[in-house]
PDB file of C-alpha atoms in Angstrom:
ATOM      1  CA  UNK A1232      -7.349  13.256 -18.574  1.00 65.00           C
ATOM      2  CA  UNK A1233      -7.000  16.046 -15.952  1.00 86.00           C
ATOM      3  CA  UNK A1234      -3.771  15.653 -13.628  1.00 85.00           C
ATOM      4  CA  UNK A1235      -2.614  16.838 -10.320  1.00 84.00           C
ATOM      5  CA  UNK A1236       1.023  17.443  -8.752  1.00 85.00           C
ATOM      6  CA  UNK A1237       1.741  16.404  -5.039  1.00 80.00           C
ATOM      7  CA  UNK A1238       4.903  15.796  -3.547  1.00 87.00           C
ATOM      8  CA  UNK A1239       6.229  13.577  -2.135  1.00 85.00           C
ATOM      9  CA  UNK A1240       8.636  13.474   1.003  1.00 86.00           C
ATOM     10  CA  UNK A1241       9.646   9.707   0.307  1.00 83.00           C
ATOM     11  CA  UNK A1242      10.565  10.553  -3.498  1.00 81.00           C
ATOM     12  CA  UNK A1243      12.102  13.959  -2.398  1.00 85.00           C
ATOM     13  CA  UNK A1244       9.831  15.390  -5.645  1.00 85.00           C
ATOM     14  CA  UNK A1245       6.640  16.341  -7.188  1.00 88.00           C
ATOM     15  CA  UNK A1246       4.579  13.536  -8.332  1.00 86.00           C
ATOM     16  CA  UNK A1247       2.485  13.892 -11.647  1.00 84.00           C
ATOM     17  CA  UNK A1248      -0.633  11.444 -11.280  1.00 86.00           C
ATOM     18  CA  UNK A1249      -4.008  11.187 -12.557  1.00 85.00           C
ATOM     19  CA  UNK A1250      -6.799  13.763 -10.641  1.00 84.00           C
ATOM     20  CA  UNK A1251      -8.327  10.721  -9.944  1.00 82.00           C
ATOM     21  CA  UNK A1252      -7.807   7.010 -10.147  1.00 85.00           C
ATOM     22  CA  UNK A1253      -9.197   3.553  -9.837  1.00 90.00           C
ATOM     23  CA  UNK A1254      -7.866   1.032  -7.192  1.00 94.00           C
ATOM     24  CA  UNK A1255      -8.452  -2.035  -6.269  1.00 96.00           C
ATOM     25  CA  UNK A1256      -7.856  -1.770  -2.912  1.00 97.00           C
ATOM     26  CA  UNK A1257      -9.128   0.826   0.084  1.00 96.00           C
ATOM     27  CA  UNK A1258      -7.436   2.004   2.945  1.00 96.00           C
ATOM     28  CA  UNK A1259      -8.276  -1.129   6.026  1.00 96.00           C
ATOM     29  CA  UNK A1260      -7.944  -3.769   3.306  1.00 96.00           C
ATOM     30  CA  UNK A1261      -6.251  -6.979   4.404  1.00 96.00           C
ATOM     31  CA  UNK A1262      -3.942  -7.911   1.460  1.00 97.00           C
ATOM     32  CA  UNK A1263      -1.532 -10.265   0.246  1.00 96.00           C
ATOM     33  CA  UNK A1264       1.779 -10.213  -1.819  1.00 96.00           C
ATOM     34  CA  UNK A1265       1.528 -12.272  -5.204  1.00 95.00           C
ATOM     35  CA  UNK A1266       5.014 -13.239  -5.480  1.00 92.00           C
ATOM     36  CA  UNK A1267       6.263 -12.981  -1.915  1.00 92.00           C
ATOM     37  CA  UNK A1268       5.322 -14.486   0.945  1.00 91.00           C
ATOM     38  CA  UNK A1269       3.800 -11.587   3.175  1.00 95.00           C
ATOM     39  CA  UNK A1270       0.176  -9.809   4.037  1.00 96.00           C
ATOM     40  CA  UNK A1271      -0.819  -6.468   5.520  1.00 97.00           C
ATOM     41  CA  UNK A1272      -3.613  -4.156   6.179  1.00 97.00           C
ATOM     42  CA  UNK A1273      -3.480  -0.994   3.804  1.00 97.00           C
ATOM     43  CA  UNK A1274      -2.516   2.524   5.505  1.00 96.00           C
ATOM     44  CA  UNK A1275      -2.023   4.563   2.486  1.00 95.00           C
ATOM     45  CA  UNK A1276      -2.686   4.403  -1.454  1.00 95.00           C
ATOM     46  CA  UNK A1277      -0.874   6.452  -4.158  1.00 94.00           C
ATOM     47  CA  UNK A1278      -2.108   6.871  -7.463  1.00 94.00           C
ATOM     48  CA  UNK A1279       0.968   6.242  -9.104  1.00 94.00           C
ATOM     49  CA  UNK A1280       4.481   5.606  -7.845  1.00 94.00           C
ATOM     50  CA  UNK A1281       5.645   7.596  -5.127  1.00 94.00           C
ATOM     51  CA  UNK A1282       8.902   6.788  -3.964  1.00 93.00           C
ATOM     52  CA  UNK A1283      12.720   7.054  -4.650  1.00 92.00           C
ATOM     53  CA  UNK A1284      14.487   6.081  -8.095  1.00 91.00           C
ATOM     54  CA  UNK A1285      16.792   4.350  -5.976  1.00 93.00           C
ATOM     55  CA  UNK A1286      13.727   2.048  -4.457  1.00 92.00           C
ATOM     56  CA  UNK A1287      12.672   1.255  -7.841  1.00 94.00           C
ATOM     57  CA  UNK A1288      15.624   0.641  -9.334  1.00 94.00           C
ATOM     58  CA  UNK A1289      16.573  -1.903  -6.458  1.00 94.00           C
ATOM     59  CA  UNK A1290      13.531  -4.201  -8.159  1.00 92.00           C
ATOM     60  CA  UNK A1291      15.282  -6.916 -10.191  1.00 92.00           C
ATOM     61  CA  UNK A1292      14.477  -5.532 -13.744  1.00 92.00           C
ATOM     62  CA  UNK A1293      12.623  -9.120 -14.477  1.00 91.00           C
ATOM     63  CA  UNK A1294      10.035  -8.525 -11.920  1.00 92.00           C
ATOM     64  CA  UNK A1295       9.830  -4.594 -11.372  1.00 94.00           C
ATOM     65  CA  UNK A1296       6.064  -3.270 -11.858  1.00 95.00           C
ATOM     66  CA  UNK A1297       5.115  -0.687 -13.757  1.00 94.00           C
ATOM     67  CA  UNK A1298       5.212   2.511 -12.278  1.00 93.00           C
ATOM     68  CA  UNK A1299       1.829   4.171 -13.663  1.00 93.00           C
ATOM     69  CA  UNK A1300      -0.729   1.969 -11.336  1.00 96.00           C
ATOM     70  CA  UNK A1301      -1.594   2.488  -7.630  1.00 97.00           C
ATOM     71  CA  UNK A1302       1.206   1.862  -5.425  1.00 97.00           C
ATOM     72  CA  UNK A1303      -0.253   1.101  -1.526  1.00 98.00           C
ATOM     73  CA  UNK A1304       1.704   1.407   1.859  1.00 97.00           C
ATOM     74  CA  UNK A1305       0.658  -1.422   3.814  1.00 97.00           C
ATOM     75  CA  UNK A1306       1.552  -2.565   7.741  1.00 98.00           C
ATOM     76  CA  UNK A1307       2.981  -6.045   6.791  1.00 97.00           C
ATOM     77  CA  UNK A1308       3.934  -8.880   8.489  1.00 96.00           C
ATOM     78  CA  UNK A1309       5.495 -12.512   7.967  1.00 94.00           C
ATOM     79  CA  UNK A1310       5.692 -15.047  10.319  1.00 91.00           C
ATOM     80  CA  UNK A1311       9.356 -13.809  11.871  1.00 94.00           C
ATOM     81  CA  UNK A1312       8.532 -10.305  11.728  1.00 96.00           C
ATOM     82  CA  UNK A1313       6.699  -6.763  11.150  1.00 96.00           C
ATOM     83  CA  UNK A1314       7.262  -3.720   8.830  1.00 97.00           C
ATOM     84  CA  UNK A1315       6.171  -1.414   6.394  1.00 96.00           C
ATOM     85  CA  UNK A1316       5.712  -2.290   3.037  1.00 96.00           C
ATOM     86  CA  UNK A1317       5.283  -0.559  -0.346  1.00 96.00           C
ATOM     87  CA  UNK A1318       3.291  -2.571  -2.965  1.00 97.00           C
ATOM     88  CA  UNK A1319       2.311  -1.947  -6.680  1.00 97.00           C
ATOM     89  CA  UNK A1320      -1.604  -2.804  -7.385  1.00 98.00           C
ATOM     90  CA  UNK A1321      -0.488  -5.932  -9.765  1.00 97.00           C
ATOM     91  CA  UNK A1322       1.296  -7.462  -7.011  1.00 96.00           C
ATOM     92  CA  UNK A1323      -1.604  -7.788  -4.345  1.00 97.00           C
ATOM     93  CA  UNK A1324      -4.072  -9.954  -4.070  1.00 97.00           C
ATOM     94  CA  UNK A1325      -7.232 -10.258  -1.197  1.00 94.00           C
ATOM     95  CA  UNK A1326      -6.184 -12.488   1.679  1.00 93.00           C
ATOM     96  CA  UNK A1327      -7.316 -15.442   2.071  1.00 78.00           C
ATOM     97  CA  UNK A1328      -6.704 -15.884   5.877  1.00 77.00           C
ATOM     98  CA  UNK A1329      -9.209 -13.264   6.674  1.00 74.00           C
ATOM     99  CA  UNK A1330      -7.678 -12.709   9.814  1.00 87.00           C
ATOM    100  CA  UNK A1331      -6.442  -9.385  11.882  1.00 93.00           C
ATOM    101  CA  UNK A1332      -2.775  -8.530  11.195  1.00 94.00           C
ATOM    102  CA  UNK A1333      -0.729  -8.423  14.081  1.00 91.00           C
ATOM    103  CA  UNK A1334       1.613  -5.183  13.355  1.00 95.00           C
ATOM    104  CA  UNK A1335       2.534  -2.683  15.875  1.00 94.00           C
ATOM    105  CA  UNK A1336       1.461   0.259  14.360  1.00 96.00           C
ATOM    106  CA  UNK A1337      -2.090  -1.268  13.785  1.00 96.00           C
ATOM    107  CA  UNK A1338      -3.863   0.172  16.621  1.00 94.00           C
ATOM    108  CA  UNK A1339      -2.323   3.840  16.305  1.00 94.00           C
ATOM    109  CA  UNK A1340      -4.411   4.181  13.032  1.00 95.00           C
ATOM    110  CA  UNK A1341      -7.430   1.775  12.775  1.00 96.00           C
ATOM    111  CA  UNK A1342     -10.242   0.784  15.158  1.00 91.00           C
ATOM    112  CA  UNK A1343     -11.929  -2.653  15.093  1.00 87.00           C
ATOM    113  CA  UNK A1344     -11.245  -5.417  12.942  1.00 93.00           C
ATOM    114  CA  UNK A1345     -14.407  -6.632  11.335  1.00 90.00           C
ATOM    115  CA  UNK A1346     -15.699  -8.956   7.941  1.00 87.00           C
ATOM    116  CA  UNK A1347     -11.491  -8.899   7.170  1.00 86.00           C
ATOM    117  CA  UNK A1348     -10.932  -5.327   6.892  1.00 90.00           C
ATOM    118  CA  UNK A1349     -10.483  -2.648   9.483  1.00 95.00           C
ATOM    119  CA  UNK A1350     -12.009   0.392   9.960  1.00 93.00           C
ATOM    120  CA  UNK A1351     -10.164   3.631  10.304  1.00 93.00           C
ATOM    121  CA  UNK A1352     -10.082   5.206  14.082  1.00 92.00           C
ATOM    122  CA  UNK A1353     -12.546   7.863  13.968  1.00 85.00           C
ATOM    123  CA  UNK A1354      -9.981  10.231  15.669  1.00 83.00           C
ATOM    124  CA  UNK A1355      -8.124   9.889  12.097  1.00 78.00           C
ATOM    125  CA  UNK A1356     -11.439  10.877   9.435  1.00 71.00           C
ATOM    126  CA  UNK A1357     -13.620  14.129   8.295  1.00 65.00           C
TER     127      UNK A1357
END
């Protein structure tokens, strides 16, 4: 299988990942956390994890996901409040709500919200 390097700012190193890989999920997906109680629209998508040791390791050991599977950076939100999430592929499921998510930084990156998934400002594609 052919790989790639890219690095990555949030790991502080280069990333070895497959050239290409399947996911489940697409950038504008509305998605929900298996275990946790949280949903969020998808902003990002890497191919395999792509973020600190320290992160990882701050999983409990019983629950932490594998790292060779998509990882996806989504705008989250709970009921009390709004941030950024990062989310392995086994832990996300389609929401059921099917309803906009109501995160700050929705608007600076996707358009309209339409058949519960949004659609990427066309400022922002090529």
């Amino acid at each position: 299988m052919d790989r790639a390097l890219f690095f990555s700012p949030q790991a502080g190193r280069t990333i070895d990942a497959p050239e290409l890989a399947r996911t489940r999920f697409a950038i504008g997906d509305v998605v929900r956390h298996r275990m946790f109680d949280f949903r969020g629209v998808i902003f990002d998508i890497d191919p395999v994890f792509a973020n600190s040791d320290e992160w990882y390791d701050s999983i409990p050991e019983g629950i932490r996901p594998d790292r060779n599977q998509p990882f996806y950076h989504l705008f989250a939100e709970t009921d009390e409040s709004s941030y950024t999430a990062y989310v392995s592929q086994q832990n996300l499921v389609s929401d059921s709500l099917g309803g906009p998510v109501e995160h700050p930084e929705v608007d600076q990156m996707f358009d309209q919200f339409e058949d519960g998934r949004y659609r990427v400002l066309r400022s922002l594609t090529h």
